[in-house]
Amino acid sequence: MAAGSADKFSVLLPTYNERENLPLVVWLLARTFQESGNNFEIIIIDDGSPDGTQEIAEQLEKIYGSDKILLRPRPRKLGLGTAYIHGMKHATGNFIVIMDADLSHHVSLYFIKQKEGNFDIVSGTRYKGNGGVYGWDLKRKLISRGANFLTQVLLRPGASDLTGSFRLYRKEVLQKLMDKCVSKGYVFQMEMIVRARQLGFTIGEVPISFVDRVYGESKLGGNEIVSFLKGLLTLFATT
């Protein structure tokens, strides 16, 4: 059934060195949920950030209440996919929002899209409709476009943007996908869509204008690019 007033949204928010971003993204999320009248919880999965992110999360937990902000840290960086799996263990909502803390997403659009089409998954896309990217240099744009082009050619996923970091899932759908997925890093996002197509789940897309980070620096580096390419080839070989 489509999202309604009786639903609860669990936001899984992996963090690493997001001390400056975290208070603002939590405030924006809380405001959006409160204005829409939706019940929510924000689960912060901090991977041992050395910049004090966890201390900020503890303060936010006191401000908003432990029923709204749940700090569920891990001792070190263990991969994005495992962060979501860890967060799922503590989620009590029937809808799951997965995102990062870089303030580049528009939460309410996903609720509207889910209600309109009763989708199993709603994903943001930078490559459809009036979607786009702002604030990136040419190198990063080329990497993103190239990665998306390769995934479209090799995997034919039925979705226009596989590497975005914001999605809304039905909880039971996300659990089934996690049981199938083997990726742990950035490839996790891509594999989730590929597995969703294989299992016949419905996917809605919301064109988004992706604006680069407000604070901090992107964590996309050479290791992540190599990991992405390896994961892409692995998925191609197994699909």
Short mmCIF file of C-alpha atoms in Angstrom, two decimals:
data_model
loop_
_atom_site.label_atom_id
_atom_site.label_comp_id
_atom_site.label_asym_id
_atom_site.label_seq_id
_atom_site.Cartn_x
_atom_site.Cartn_y
_atom_site.Cartn_z
CA MET A 1 0.00 0.00 0.00
CA ALA A 2 1.14 3.58 -0.50
CA ALA A 3 2.68 5.64 2.26
CA GLY A 4 0.10 7.15 4.59
CA SER A 5 -0.36 8.81 7.95
CA ALA A 6 0.04 5.52 9.82
CA ASP A 7 3.45 4.87 8.30
CA LYS A 8 6.80 5.38 9.93
CA PHE A 9 9.99 6.35 8.12
CA SER A 10 13.39 5.17 9.32
CA VAL A 11 16.28 7.21 7.90
CA LEU A 12 19.59 5.35 7.76
CA LEU A 13 22.34 7.96 7.87
CA PRO A 14 25.92 6.64 7.56
CA THR A 15 28.49 9.22 8.61
CA TYR A 16 32.25 9.66 8.51
CA ASN A 17 33.70 13.07 9.34
CA GLU A 18 30.35 14.88 9.06
CA ARG A 19 30.62 17.03 12.19
CA GLU A 20 29.64 20.22 10.34
CA ASN A 21 26.92 18.72 8.14
CA LEU A 22 25.15 16.52 10.66
CA PRO A 23 23.24 19.13 12.72
CA LEU A 24 21.87 20.79 9.60
CA VAL A 25 20.84 17.60 7.83
CA VAL A 26 19.09 16.35 10.99
CA TRP A 27 17.27 19.67 11.36
CA LEU A 28 16.17 19.60 7.70
CA LEU A 29 14.94 16.02 7.97
CA ALA A 30 13.08 16.64 11.23
CA ARG A 31 11.42 19.74 9.80
CA THR A 32 10.35 17.90 6.63
CA PHE A 33 8.83 15.01 8.56
CA GLN A 34 7.09 17.27 11.04
CA GLU A 35 5.61 19.49 8.32
CA SER A 36 4.30 16.45 6.44
CA GLY A 37 2.92 14.87 9.61
CA ASN A 38 4.95 11.68 9.17
CA ASN A 39 6.34 9.66 12.05
CA PHE A 40 10.10 9.18 11.78
CA GLU A 41 13.39 8.14 13.30
CA ILE A 42 16.93 8.97 12.17
CA ILE A 43 19.50 6.25 12.73
CA ILE A 44 23.06 7.62 12.64
CA ILE A 45 25.68 5.00 11.80
CA ASP A 46 29.02 6.63 12.49
CA ASP A 47 32.12 4.70 11.49
CA GLY A 48 34.53 5.97 14.13
CA SER A 49 34.88 9.50 12.74
CA PRO A 50 38.01 11.19 14.14
CA ASP A 51 36.50 14.69 13.77
CA GLY A 52 33.98 14.37 16.61
CA THR A 53 30.91 13.45 14.55
CA GLN A 54 29.83 10.93 17.17
CA GLU A 55 29.90 13.56 19.94
CA ILE A 56 27.69 15.81 17.81
CA ALA A 57 25.29 12.89 17.24
CA GLU A 58 25.09 12.34 21.00
CA GLN A 59 24.13 15.99 21.49
CA LEU A 60 21.46 15.72 18.77
CA GLU A 61 20.08 12.64 20.50
CA LYS A 62 19.60 14.69 23.66
CA ILE A 63 18.01 17.60 21.78
CA TYR A 64 15.52 15.65 19.66
CA GLY A 65 15.04 12.66 21.94
CA SER A 66 16.29 9.09 21.74
CA ASP A 67 13.07 8.03 20.02
CA LYS A 68 13.87 10.30 17.05
CA ILE A 69 17.67 10.19 16.92
CA LEU A 70 19.31 6.80 17.38
CA LEU A 71 23.11 6.70 17.43
CA ARG A 72 24.32 3.25 16.40
CA PRO A 73 28.07 3.65 15.81
CA ARG A 74 30.70 1.21 14.57
CA PRO A 75 34.40 1.21 15.49
CA ARG A 76 35.78 1.93 11.98
CA LYS A 77 34.91 2.23 8.30
CA LEU A 78 33.46 -1.10 7.18
CA GLY A 79 31.75 -0.20 3.91
CA LEU A 80 28.55 1.55 2.92
CA GLY A 81 26.56 -1.62 2.33
CA THR A 82 27.33 -3.02 5.77
CA ALA A 83 26.44 0.35 7.31
CA TYR A 84 22.91 0.04 5.92
CA ILE A 85 22.67 -3.58 7.05
CA HIS A 86 23.74 -2.47 10.53
CA GLY A 87 21.18 0.34 10.54
CA MET A 88 18.39 -1.96 9.37
CA LYS A 89 18.79 -4.04 12.53
CA HIS A 90 17.61 -1.04 14.55
CA ALA A 91 14.94 0.35 12.18
CA THR A 92 11.31 0.20 13.33
CA GLY A 93 9.70 1.99 10.36
CA ASN A 94 7.86 0.29 7.51
CA PHE A 95 9.58 2.60 5.02
CA ILE A 96 13.36 2.99 4.94
CA VAL A 97 15.19 6.04 3.63
CA ILE A 98 18.86 5.58 2.81
CA MET A 99 21.02 8.63 2.31
CA ASP A 100 24.28 10.28 3.24
CA ALA A 101 24.89 13.45 5.23
CA ASP A 102 26.02 15.83 2.48
CA LEU A 103 22.79 17.89 2.40
CA SER A 104 22.18 17.29 -1.29
CA HIS A 105 18.73 15.67 -1.21
CA HIS A 106 15.08 16.71 -1.24
CA VAL A 107 13.20 14.28 0.98
CA SER A 108 9.59 15.35 0.42
CA LEU A 109 9.75 14.64 -3.34
CA TYR A 110 10.25 10.95 -2.64
CA PHE A 111 7.20 10.71 -0.38
CA ILE A 112 5.05 12.29 -3.09
CA LYS A 113 6.40 9.98 -5.79
CA GLN A 114 5.83 6.88 -3.68
CA LYS A 115 2.20 7.86 -3.02
CA GLU A 116 1.60 8.60 -6.70
CA GLY A 117 2.80 5.26 -8.02
CA ASN A 118 2.77 3.01 -4.93
CA PHE A 119 6.37 2.05 -5.81
CA ASP A 120 8.54 -0.46 -3.95
CA ILE A 121 11.54 1.84 -4.43
CA VAL A 122 11.85 5.54 -5.21
CA SER A 123 15.28 6.69 -6.37
CA GLY A 124 16.68 10.10 -7.19
CA THR A 125 18.06 10.60 -10.70
CA ARG A 126 20.46 13.24 -12.01
CA TYR A 127 20.13 11.97 -15.57
CA LYS A 128 16.43 12.25 -16.34
CA GLY A 129 13.93 15.08 -16.79
CA ASN A 130 15.16 18.28 -15.21
CA GLY A 131 17.73 16.49 -13.05
CA GLY A 132 21.32 17.69 -13.01
CA VAL A 133 24.53 18.29 -11.08
CA TYR A 134 25.85 21.61 -9.79
CA GLY A 135 29.16 22.45 -8.16
CA TRP A 136 31.23 19.57 -9.58
CA ASP A 137 34.40 20.09 -11.58
CA LEU A 138 34.74 18.55 -15.04
CA LYS A 139 36.72 15.54 -13.80
CA ARG A 140 34.05 14.48 -11.33
CA LYS A 141 31.28 15.01 -13.87
CA LEU A 142 33.11 12.81 -16.36
CA ILE A 143 33.64 10.08 -13.75
CA SER A 144 29.95 10.12 -12.80
CA ARG A 145 28.70 10.18 -16.38
CA GLY A 146 31.16 7.48 -17.40
CA ALA A 147 30.19 5.22 -14.52
CA ASN A 148 26.50 5.61 -15.27
CA PHE A 149 27.04 4.98 -18.99
CA LEU A 150 28.95 1.77 -18.30
CA THR A 151 26.24 0.49 -15.97
CA GLN A 152 23.53 1.22 -18.53
CA VAL A 153 25.40 -0.58 -21.32
CA LEU A 154 26.47 -3.61 -19.29
CA LEU A 155 23.56 -4.12 -16.90
CA ARG A 156 20.48 -2.54 -18.55
CA PRO A 157 18.98 -1.88 -15.12
CA GLY A 158 15.72 -0.16 -16.06
CA ALA A 159 16.68 2.95 -14.05
CA SER A 160 18.57 6.01 -15.22
CA ASP A 161 20.83 6.66 -12.21
CA LEU A 162 22.39 3.76 -10.34
CA THR A 163 25.03 5.58 -8.32
CA GLY A 164 22.84 8.09 -6.45
CA SER A 165 22.88 8.02 -2.66
CA PHE A 166 19.23 8.71 -1.81
CA ARG A 167 16.45 6.13 -2.01
CA LEU A 168 13.16 5.30 -0.34
CA TYR A 169 12.36 1.59 0.14
CA ARG A 170 9.58 -0.46 1.57
CA LYS A 171 11.25 -2.16 4.53
CA GLU A 172 10.43 -5.70 3.44
CA VAL A 173 11.77 -4.96 -0.07
CA LEU A 174 15.02 -3.56 1.28
CA GLN A 175 15.47 -6.61 3.49
CA LYS A 176 15.04 -8.97 0.53
CA LEU A 177 17.51 -6.97 -1.54
CA MET A 178 20.08 -6.90 1.25
CA ASP A 179 19.82 -10.67 1.52
CA LYS A 180 20.76 -10.89 -2.17
CA CYS A 181 23.46 -8.23 -2.34
CA VAL A 182 27.14 -9.02 -1.83
CA SER A 183 28.71 -5.56 -2.33
CA LYS A 184 29.95 -3.58 0.66
CA GLY A 185 31.19 -0.25 -0.72
CA TYR A 186 29.83 2.29 -3.20
CA VAL A 187 28.86 -0.51 -5.61
CA PHE A 188 26.16 -1.44 -3.10
CA GLN A 189 23.84 1.28 -4.44
CA MET A 190 24.19 -0.02 -7.98
CA GLU A 191 23.70 -3.66 -7.03
CA MET A 192 20.50 -2.86 -5.14
CA ILE A 193 18.82 -1.55 -8.29
CA VAL A 194 20.08 -4.46 -10.39
CA ARG A 195 18.75 -6.99 -7.87
CA ALA A 196 15.46 -5.10 -7.64
CA ARG A 197 14.98 -5.47 -11.37
CA GLN A 198 15.77 -9.19 -11.15
CA LEU A 199 13.20 -9.69 -8.40
CA GLY A 200 10.50 -7.71 -10.19
CA PHE A 201 10.17 -4.80 -7.76
CA THR A 202 8.78 -1.50 -9.04
CA ILE A 203 11.07 1.52 -9.19
CA GLY A 204 9.99 5.16 -9.42
CA GLU A 205 12.45 7.95 -10.19
CA VAL A 206 12.53 11.57 -9.05
CA PRO A 207 14.63 14.00 -11.10
CA ILE A 208 16.89 15.87 -8.68
CA SER A 209 19.27 18.79 -8.92
CA PHE A 210 22.30 17.48 -7.10
CA VAL A 211 24.21 20.32 -5.43
CA ASP A 212 27.73 19.62 -4.22
CA ARG A 213 28.55 19.35 -0.55
CA VAL A 214 27.93 22.33 1.73
CA TYR A 215 30.81 21.40 4.05
CA GLY A 216 33.67 18.94 3.83
CA GLU A 217 35.04 17.10 0.83
CA SER A 218 33.78 14.26 -1.30
CA LYS A 219 34.98 10.84 -0.20
CA LEU A 220 35.21 9.66 -3.81
CA GLY A 221 38.81 8.71 -4.51
CA GLY A 222 40.95 6.34 -6.51
CA ASN A 223 40.21 3.35 -4.29
CA GLU A 224 36.46 3.89 -4.64
CA ILE A 225 36.74 4.13 -8.44
CA VAL A 226 38.72 0.87 -8.65
CA SER A 227 36.22 -0.79 -6.31
CA PHE A 228 33.34 0.44 -8.47
CA LEU A 229 34.85 -1.00 -11.65
CA LYS A 230 35.54 -4.35 -10.01
CA GLY A 231 32.00 -4.48 -8.65
CA LEU A 232 30.52 -3.54 -12.03
CA LEU A 233 32.38 -6.36 -13.76
CA THR A 234 31.32 -8.79 -11.03
CA LEU A 235 27.67 -7.82 -11.44
CA PHE A 236 27.93 -8.10 -15.22
CA ALA A 237 29.33 -11.61 -14.87
CA THR A 238 26.55 -12.72 -12.51
CA THR A 239 23.49 -11.15 -14.15
#
